[in-house]
Amino acid sequence: MNRSTRARMLTGTALALTVSMALTACGGSDDASSDAEPPQQQQKSSGAAAVANPLVASYDGGLYVLDGETLKLAKTIELPGFNRINPAGDEDHVVISTDSGFRVFDAARQTFTDAEFKGSKPGHVVRHGGRTVLFTDGTGEVHVFDPADLAGGKQPEGRTFTSAEPHHGVAIELPDGELVTTLGTEEKRTGAIVLDKDDKEIARAENCPGVHGEAAAQGEVVGLGCEDGVLLYKDGEFTKVDAPGDYARTGNQAGSDASPILLGDFKTDPEAELERPTRISLIDTRTAKMKLVDLGTSYSFRSLARGPHGEALVLGTDGVLHVIDPETGKVDKKIEAVGDWTEPLDWQQPRPTLFVRDHTAYVSEPGKRQVHAFDLDSGEKLTSVTLPKGTNELSGTVAGH
């Protein structure tokens, strides 16, 4: 059954925003969206043979669907605008953020479904504990659903909540029904609240300036990035992990059920047009302490991921995939993935991107129009593909967290 704390009408002004203004910026410069309706035939059954473990990559003008094993191009979908891609939480679907809202794409069958969550500035998509959570920045709406309900292509029913003010936010639901969701306005973000399964507020923290991004660690611990550290929610209480210095932004994080330690970026220059950090942060949720590791190379917000054993993964601008032991901070392995690259000033512009599923790391190389697959255990390249155009976003189907 749908539960809505407060309905909010989408204004005509929001609908009239241009594509560039509708996209939601994230990270040191990261999140977003697109408004054109896809061709009618793409919304219905494509009749195409199902693709195993599909990947979906965006390019300027549409989407590529790739076979996850061979990387063979299965289908090209035309879709104008800047479109973001996230796993929906099951074996078949991904969520596409367009400037009209979140749309569900059946990647296995290469077709859009009837499931859609309309709203301006669709932002973060979070999977955890068998639930998928969407945060629409332009309205402050949070939608929670069971990804199993996407089967059949229908609109899933679920939980809804509307933030006190629209803002660039994020939310995550824990297995006990607690909903952790950010606080803020379009001008200022300050922290987070926790609602129980009946939407009653049970915890609040307003000591996380610039709150951005989330990750979950082993033991159902949630981390939220701040401009002066990380805010943890653990065992019903908020705890602040302080970072060194007056400004130390950890706006992008990656977590793992196999590790109590969160991986985060680490930026220290609030005046930089684009800071290119070389240090990463490792946040131990057991001790509420942060460790910094200097990789000797910069990286971007699309460079962070976790491996199947909880290892921290960072794709550097040196072209190397750095495999890091989160307990010690030691780089255990270096996988030569792509050539040297430079992070563009515009966060929406293509750059090498890391996506990890099980024991395979997928890395895009837009300048060469290529996507590569690597075995994380052996470090060997499994296969590569050259596509008609260089890619931007890279993601795929992932069942579960």
Short mmCIF file of C-alpha atoms in Angstrom, two decimals:
data_model
loop_
_atom_site.label_atom_id
_atom_site.label_comp_id
_atom_site.label_asym_id
_atom_site.label_seq_id
_atom_site.Cartn_x
_atom_site.Cartn_y
_atom_site.Cartn_z
CA MET A 1 0.00 0.00 0.00
CA ASN A 2 1.22 3.50 -0.75
CA ARG A 3 1.96 5.62 2.30
CA SER A 4 2.47 9.30 1.67
CA THR A 5 3.53 11.65 4.46
CA ARG A 6 2.79 14.72 2.38
CA ALA A 7 1.85 15.21 -1.26
CA ARG A 8 3.58 17.97 -3.18
CA MET A 9 2.48 19.39 -6.50
CA LEU A 10 5.15 19.80 -9.17
CA THR A 11 5.07 23.38 -10.34
CA GLY A 12 4.94 24.51 -13.94
CA THR A 13 8.17 26.39 -13.30
CA ALA A 14 10.00 23.20 -12.44
CA LEU A 15 8.67 21.52 -15.55
CA ALA A 16 9.89 24.37 -17.66
CA LEU A 17 13.51 24.03 -16.57
CA THR A 18 16.00 23.42 -19.32
CA VAL A 19 17.87 20.13 -19.57
CA SER A 20 21.04 21.58 -18.15
CA MET A 21 19.24 23.11 -15.15
CA ALA A 22 17.17 19.98 -14.52
CA LEU A 23 20.19 17.77 -14.00
CA THR A 24 21.15 17.33 -10.35
CA ALA A 25 24.81 17.91 -9.54
CA CYS A 26 26.53 15.52 -7.14
CA GLY A 27 29.88 14.94 -5.47
CA GLY A 28 32.60 17.53 -5.87
CA SER A 29 30.58 18.00 -8.99
CA ASP A 30 28.34 14.93 -9.43
CA ASP A 31 24.52 13.78 -9.92
CA ALA A 32 21.74 14.37 -12.53
CA SER A 33 18.95 13.75 -15.35
CA SER A 34 16.67 14.22 -19.49
CA ASP A 35 13.10 15.03 -20.76
CA ALA A 36 12.25 13.50 -24.10
CA GLU A 37 9.82 10.62 -24.24
CA PRO A 38 11.47 7.56 -25.78
CA PRO A 39 10.00 6.23 -29.01
CA GLN A 40 6.75 4.42 -28.32
CA GLN A 41 8.04 1.04 -29.38
CA GLN A 42 10.77 1.22 -26.74
CA GLN A 43 8.20 1.38 -23.94
CA LYS A 44 6.68 -1.95 -24.89
CA SER A 45 8.11 -5.43 -25.23
CA SER A 46 11.04 -5.31 -27.63
CA GLY A 47 10.76 -8.94 -28.63
CA ALA A 48 14.56 -9.12 -28.42
CA ALA A 49 16.37 -12.09 -26.96
CA ALA A 50 17.15 -11.56 -23.28
CA VAL A 51 20.68 -10.43 -22.46
CA ALA A 52 22.50 -12.18 -19.63
CA ASN A 53 23.85 -9.94 -16.85
CA PRO A 54 23.40 -6.81 -18.95
CA LEU A 55 25.46 -3.65 -18.71
CA VAL A 56 24.04 -0.29 -19.73
CA ALA A 57 26.22 2.59 -20.86
CA SER A 58 25.08 6.05 -21.82
CA TYR A 59 26.38 8.03 -24.78
CA ASP A 60 25.47 11.41 -26.22
CA GLY A 61 22.06 10.54 -27.65
CA GLY A 62 21.11 7.29 -26.01
CA LEU A 63 22.02 4.02 -24.30
CA TYR A 64 24.04 0.97 -25.22
CA VAL A 65 22.99 -2.41 -23.79
CA LEU A 66 25.90 -4.84 -23.55
CA ASP A 67 26.10 -8.53 -22.77
CA GLY A 68 27.77 -8.72 -19.37
CA GLU A 69 29.86 -11.75 -20.26
CA THR A 70 31.04 -10.98 -23.79
CA LEU A 71 30.50 -7.18 -23.81
CA LYS A 72 28.85 -7.64 -27.19
CA LEU A 73 26.57 -4.73 -28.11
CA ALA A 74 23.03 -6.11 -27.88
CA LYS A 75 21.01 -3.00 -28.63
CA THR A 76 21.19 0.76 -29.05
CA ILE A 77 18.38 2.82 -27.51
CA GLU A 78 17.90 6.41 -28.63
CA LEU A 79 17.29 8.72 -25.66
CA PRO A 80 18.19 12.41 -25.92
CA GLY A 81 19.65 14.39 -23.06
CA PHE A 82 22.03 13.61 -20.22
CA ASN A 83 20.85 10.36 -18.63
CA ARG A 84 22.14 8.70 -15.47
CA ILE A 85 22.07 4.95 -14.83
CA ASN A 86 21.78 2.97 -11.60
CA PRO A 87 21.03 -0.67 -10.77
CA ALA A 88 17.39 -1.15 -9.78
CA GLY A 89 18.14 -3.98 -7.37
CA ASP A 90 17.13 -7.06 -9.36
CA GLU A 91 18.60 -9.17 -12.18
CA ASP A 92 16.79 -7.43 -15.04
CA HIS A 93 16.32 -3.71 -14.48
CA VAL A 94 18.19 -0.44 -14.16
CA VAL A 95 16.84 2.99 -13.23
CA ILE A 96 17.42 5.75 -15.77
CA SER A 97 17.37 9.33 -14.44
CA THR A 98 16.00 11.66 -17.10
CA ASP A 99 14.92 15.26 -16.75
CA SER A 100 11.28 14.12 -16.47
CA GLY A 101 12.02 11.76 -13.59
CA PHE A 102 13.16 8.21 -12.85
CA ARG A 103 12.27 5.61 -15.51
CA VAL A 104 12.68 1.85 -15.19
CA PHE A 105 14.48 0.13 -18.05
CA ASP A 106 14.38 -3.64 -18.54
CA ALA A 107 17.99 -4.11 -19.54
CA ALA A 108 17.68 -7.85 -20.00
CA ARG A 109 14.98 -7.34 -22.66
CA GLN A 110 16.26 -3.95 -23.81
CA THR A 111 13.03 -2.01 -23.36
CA PHE A 112 11.49 0.62 -21.11
CA THR A 113 8.74 -0.60 -18.78
CA ASP A 114 5.63 1.27 -17.63
CA ALA A 115 7.24 2.04 -14.26
CA GLU A 116 8.09 5.71 -13.83
CA PHE A 117 8.54 8.14 -10.94
CA LYS A 118 8.00 11.62 -12.34
CA GLY A 119 9.58 14.70 -10.82
CA SER A 120 12.21 17.31 -11.56
CA LYS A 121 15.86 16.70 -10.78
CA PRO A 122 15.90 12.96 -10.06
CA GLY A 123 18.96 12.33 -7.92
CA HIS A 124 20.33 9.45 -5.89
CA VAL A 125 19.26 5.82 -6.26
CA VAL A 126 20.12 3.59 -3.28
CA ARG A 127 19.82 -0.17 -2.94
CA HIS A 128 19.95 -1.80 0.49
CA GLY A 129 18.32 -4.63 2.40
CA GLY A 130 16.03 -5.68 -0.43
CA ARG A 131 14.69 -2.16 -0.96
CA THR A 132 15.42 0.47 -3.60
CA VAL A 133 15.11 4.13 -2.65
CA LEU A 134 14.78 7.06 -5.05
CA PHE A 135 15.31 10.69 -4.02
CA THR A 136 13.84 13.39 -6.28
CA ASP A 137 15.74 16.59 -5.54
CA GLY A 138 13.28 18.98 -7.19
CA THR A 139 10.38 17.89 -4.99
CA GLY A 140 12.07 16.35 -1.96
CA GLU A 141 10.11 13.15 -2.54
CA VAL A 142 11.43 9.77 -1.44
CA HIS A 143 10.10 6.58 -3.04
CA VAL A 144 10.86 3.15 -1.56
CA PHE A 145 9.96 -0.11 -3.28
CA ASP A 146 10.80 -3.79 -3.43
CA PRO A 147 12.69 -4.37 -6.71
CA ALA A 148 11.00 -7.76 -7.04
CA ASP A 149 7.81 -5.80 -7.77
CA LEU A 150 9.34 -4.55 -11.03
CA ALA A 151 8.64 -7.94 -12.60
CA GLY A 152 6.03 -7.66 -15.30
CA GLY A 153 6.90 -4.06 -16.09
CA LYS A 154 4.28 -2.48 -13.83
CA GLN A 155 4.58 0.45 -11.43
CA PRO A 156 5.71 -0.89 -8.03
CA GLU A 157 3.79 0.17 -4.96
CA GLY A 158 5.69 1.17 -1.86
CA ARG A 159 6.48 3.76 0.75
CA THR A 160 6.65 7.49 0.05
CA PHE A 161 7.88 10.42 2.09
CA THR A 162 8.26 14.10 1.26
CA SER A 163 11.09 16.11 2.80
CA ALA A 164 10.31 19.37 4.55
CA GLU A 165 12.12 21.21 1.74
CA PRO A 166 13.33 20.10 -1.70
CA HIS A 167 17.12 19.66 -1.76
CA HIS A 168 19.88 17.58 -3.28
CA GLY A 169 19.43 14.66 -0.92
CA VAL A 170 19.63 10.93 -0.40
CA ALA A 171 17.77 8.31 1.64
CA ILE A 172 18.23 4.68 2.62
CA GLU A 173 15.82 2.22 4.26
CA LEU A 174 17.15 -0.34 6.73
CA PRO A 175 15.70 -3.87 7.07
CA ASP A 176 13.73 -2.91 10.20
CA GLY A 177 11.90 -0.21 8.25
CA GLU A 178 13.90 2.75 9.54
CA LEU A 179 14.36 5.41 6.88
CA VAL A 180 17.48 7.56 7.04
CA THR A 181 16.98 10.69 4.94
CA THR A 182 18.83 13.97 4.58
CA LEU A 183 17.85 17.44 5.80
CA GLY A 184 18.29 20.62 3.82
CA THR A 185 17.07 23.26 1.43
CA GLU A 186 18.13 24.19 -2.08
CA GLU A 187 20.67 26.57 -0.52
CA LYS A 188 21.92 24.63 2.50
CA ARG A 189 22.13 20.99 3.62
CA THR A 190 22.67 20.30 7.31
CA GLY A 191 22.22 16.66 8.35
CA ALA A 192 19.71 13.84 8.51
CA ILE A 193 16.72 12.41 10.32
CA VAL A 194 15.55 8.85 10.91
CA LEU A 195 11.93 7.76 10.63
CA ASP A 196 10.54 4.50 11.98
CA LYS A 197 8.40 2.22 9.83
CA ASP A 198 5.37 4.39 10.64
CA ASP A 199 7.17 7.59 9.56
CA LYS A 200 7.63 8.85 13.11
CA GLU A 201 10.89 10.74 13.62
CA ILE A 202 13.15 8.86 16.04
CA ALA A 203 16.56 10.48 15.53
CA ARG A 204 17.99 13.71 14.17
CA ALA A 205 21.44 15.17 13.54
CA GLU A 206 22.15 18.65 12.19
CA ASN A 207 25.93 18.65 12.45
CA CYS A 208 26.75 17.50 8.93
CA PRO A 209 27.26 20.60 6.75
CA GLY A 210 26.85 19.99 3.03
CA VAL A 211 25.59 16.46 3.62
CA HIS A 212 26.03 14.43 0.45
CA GLY A 213 26.06 10.77 -0.54
CA GLU A 214 25.59 7.62 1.49
CA ALA A 215 27.04 4.18 1.94
CA ALA A 216 26.22 1.22 4.17
CA ALA A 217 28.82 -0.85 5.97
CA GLN A 218 28.74 -4.26 7.61
CA GLY A 219 26.28 -4.41 10.49
CA GLU A 220 23.69 -2.02 9.01
CA VAL A 221 25.76 1.09 9.65
CA VAL A 222 24.95 4.05 7.40
CA GLY A 223 27.49 6.72 6.53
CA LEU A 224 26.65 10.18 5.15
CA GLY A 225 29.32 12.49 3.80
CA CYS A 226 29.88 15.96 5.31
CA GLU A 227 32.20 18.89 4.63
CA ASP A 228 34.00 18.20 7.91
CA GLY A 229 33.86 14.41 8.20
CA VAL A 230 31.25 11.66 8.06
CA LEU A 231 27.96 11.21 9.91
CA LEU A 232 27.28 7.61 11.01
CA TYR A 233 23.92 6.12 11.98
CA LYS A 234 24.46 3.00 14.05
CA ASP A 235 22.32 1.15 16.59
CA GLY A 236 19.70 3.88 16.68
CA GLU A 237 22.10 6.79 17.20
CA PHE A 238 24.06 9.29 15.14
CA THR A 239 27.82 9.61 15.62
CA LYS A 240 30.10 12.14 13.93
CA VAL A 241 33.47 11.10 12.54
CA ASP A 242 35.61 14.22 12.50
CA ALA A 243 38.04 14.84 9.67
CA PRO A 244 41.29 16.76 10.08
CA GLY A 245 41.14 20.46 9.24
CA ASP A 246 38.32 22.98 9.02
CA TYR A 247 37.17 21.78 5.61
CA ALA A 248 37.46 18.14 4.59
CA ARG A 249 34.69 16.96 2.29
CA THR A 250 33.86 13.28 1.95
CA GLY A 251 30.94 13.62 -0.43
CA ASN A 252 31.20 10.28 -2.21
CA GLN A 253 31.40 6.95 -0.43
CA ALA A 254 31.30 3.23 -1.23
CA GLY A 255 30.31 0.54 1.28
CA SER A 256 30.28 -3.23 1.49
CA ASP A 257 28.37 -5.79 3.53
CA ALA A 258 31.69 -7.60 3.88
CA SER A 259 33.53 -4.73 5.61
CA PRO A 260 32.93 -2.40 8.56
CA ILE A 261 35.02 0.24 6.80
CA LEU A 262 33.64 2.76 4.33
CA LEU A 263 35.64 4.09 1.38
CA GLY A 264 35.34 7.81 0.70
CA ASP A 265 36.90 10.58 -1.31
CA PHE A 266 38.67 13.44 0.50
CA LYS A 267 38.71 17.06 -0.66
CA THR A 268 40.19 19.98 1.26
CA ASP A 269 39.93 23.06 -0.97
CA PRO A 270 36.50 24.74 -0.78
CA GLU A 271 37.54 27.38 -3.33
CA ALA A 272 38.71 25.00 -6.07
CA GLU A 273 36.81 25.04 -9.36
CA LEU A 274 37.62 21.33 -9.50
CA GLU A 275 39.77 19.69 -6.87
CA ARG A 276 41.66 16.60 -8.00
CA PRO A 277 42.44 14.80 -4.74
CA THR A 278 45.07 12.09 -4.40
CA ARG A 279 44.05 10.98 -0.90
CA ILE A 280 41.13 8.71 -0.07
CA SER A 281 39.44 8.26 3.30
CA LEU A 282 38.78 4.97 5.07
CA ILE A 283 36.11 5.35 7.76
CA ASP A 284 36.08 2.64 10.42
CA THR A 285 32.47 2.40 11.64
CA ARG A 286 33.56 0.35 14.67
CA THR A 287 35.77 3.07 16.11
CA ALA A 288 34.35 6.18 14.35
CA LYS A 289 37.86 7.01 13.14
CA MET A 290 39.08 8.12 9.72
CA LYS A 291 42.31 7.04 8.03
CA LEU A 292 43.74 8.84 5.01
CA VAL A 293 45.68 7.08 2.26
CA ASP A 294 47.60 8.94 -0.45
CA LEU A 295 47.47 7.00 -3.70
CA GLY A 296 49.83 9.31 -5.53
CA THR A 297 47.26 9.79 -8.30
CA SER A 298 43.98 11.66 -8.54
CA TYR A 299 40.57 10.14 -9.21
CA SER A 300 36.97 11.23 -9.82
CA PHE A 301 33.58 10.62 -8.22
CA ARG A 302 33.07 7.75 -10.69
CA SER A 303 36.26 6.03 -9.51
CA LEU A 304 35.12 4.45 -6.22
CA ALA A 305 33.75 0.92 -5.73
CA ARG A 306 34.02 -2.17 -3.54
CA GLY A 307 35.05 -5.70 -4.41
CA PRO A 308 33.40 -9.01 -3.46
CA HIS A 309 35.57 -9.41 -0.35
CA GLY A 310 35.10 -5.83 0.81
CA GLU A 311 38.29 -4.57 -0.83
CA ALA A 312 38.36 -0.86 -1.64
CA LEU A 313 38.70 -0.09 -5.34
CA VAL A 314 39.83 3.22 -6.83
CA LEU A 315 40.35 3.94 -10.53
CA GLY A 316 43.13 6.51 -10.72
CA THR A 317 43.90 9.04 -13.43
CA ASP A 318 47.11 7.05 -13.92
CA GLY A 319 44.87 4.44 -15.58
CA VAL A 320 45.40 1.95 -12.75
CA LEU A 321 42.69 0.21 -10.75
CA HIS A 322 44.06 0.30 -7.20
CA VAL A 323 42.92 -2.62 -5.00
CA ILE A 324 43.22 -1.58 -1.36
CA ASP A 325 42.96 -3.48 1.92
CA PRO A 326 40.50 -1.31 3.89
CA GLU A 327 41.84 -2.51 7.25
CA THR A 328 45.44 -1.45 6.61
CA GLY A 329 45.14 1.03 3.76
CA LYS A 330 47.78 -0.95 1.84
CA VAL A 331 47.48 -1.18 -1.94
CA ASP A 332 47.47 -4.93 -2.46
CA LYS A 333 47.18 -4.96 -6.23
CA LYS A 334 47.43 -2.63 -9.21
CA ILE A 335 45.51 -3.53 -12.35
CA GLU A 336 46.52 -1.67 -15.52
CA ALA A 337 43.07 -0.77 -16.77
CA VAL A 338 43.16 2.21 -19.18
CA GLY A 339 45.53 4.92 -20.36
CA ASP A 340 46.29 8.07 -18.37
CA TRP A 341 43.36 10.49 -18.23
CA THR A 342 42.39 13.87 -16.83
CA GLU A 343 39.14 14.60 -15.02
CA PRO A 344 37.15 17.18 -17.01
CA LEU A 345 36.00 20.39 -15.34
CA ASP A 346 32.35 19.71 -16.26
CA TRP A 347 31.09 16.81 -14.13
CA GLN A 348 28.67 15.74 -16.87
CA GLN A 349 31.46 15.18 -19.39
CA PRO A 350 32.73 11.62 -20.04
CA ARG A 351 35.68 10.19 -18.15
CA PRO A 352 36.78 6.61 -17.39
CA THR A 353 34.18 5.07 -15.09
CA LEU A 354 34.29 2.06 -12.77
CA PHE A 355 31.41 -0.35 -12.25
CA VAL A 356 31.81 -3.56 -10.23
CA ARG A 357 29.59 -6.63 -10.12
CA ASP A 358 30.61 -9.75 -8.23
CA HIS A 359 34.24 -10.54 -9.15
CA THR A 360 34.32 -8.45 -12.33
CA ALA A 361 35.35 -4.82 -12.68
CA TYR A 362 34.09 -3.00 -15.76
CA VAL A 363 36.00 0.10 -16.83
CA SER A 364 35.05 2.47 -19.62
CA GLU A 365 37.60 4.30 -21.78
CA PRO A 366 35.57 6.98 -23.58
CA GLY A 367 38.47 8.38 -25.61
CA LYS A 368 38.91 5.01 -27.32
CA ARG A 369 35.15 4.21 -27.34
CA GLN A 370 35.95 1.08 -25.35
CA VAL A 371 34.68 -0.84 -22.33
CA HIS A 372 36.91 -3.42 -20.61
CA ALA A 373 36.19 -6.25 -18.16
CA PHE A 374 38.74 -7.39 -15.55
CA ASP A 375 38.83 -10.31 -13.15
CA LEU A 376 39.39 -8.76 -9.72
CA ASP A 377 40.94 -11.91 -8.27
CA SER A 378 43.55 -12.51 -10.97
CA GLY A 379 43.83 -8.97 -12.29
CA GLU A 380 43.55 -10.27 -15.84
CA LYS A 381 41.60 -8.56 -18.58
CA LEU A 382 38.69 -10.75 -19.60
CA THR A 383 37.50 -8.95 -22.70
CA SER A 384 36.99 -5.56 -24.33
CA VAL A 385 34.59 -4.00 -26.81
CA THR A 386 34.82 -0.97 -29.08
CA LEU A 387 31.51 0.87 -29.45
CA PRO A 388 30.21 3.27 -32.11
CA LYS A 389 30.56 6.24 -29.72
CA GLY A 390 32.41 6.97 -26.52
CA THR A 391 30.39 6.31 -23.37
CA ASN A 392 29.64 8.43 -20.31
CA GLU A 393 27.80 6.60 -17.52
CA LEU A 394 28.39 2.86 -17.02
CA SER A 395 26.26 0.59 -14.84
CA GLY A 396 24.26 -2.63 -14.98
CA THR A 397 21.88 -4.95 -13.21
CA VAL A 398 22.77 -5.93 -9.64
CA ALA A 399 20.53 -8.05 -7.45
CA GLY A 400 20.51 -7.03 -3.81
CA HIS A 401 22.74 -4.46 -2.01
#
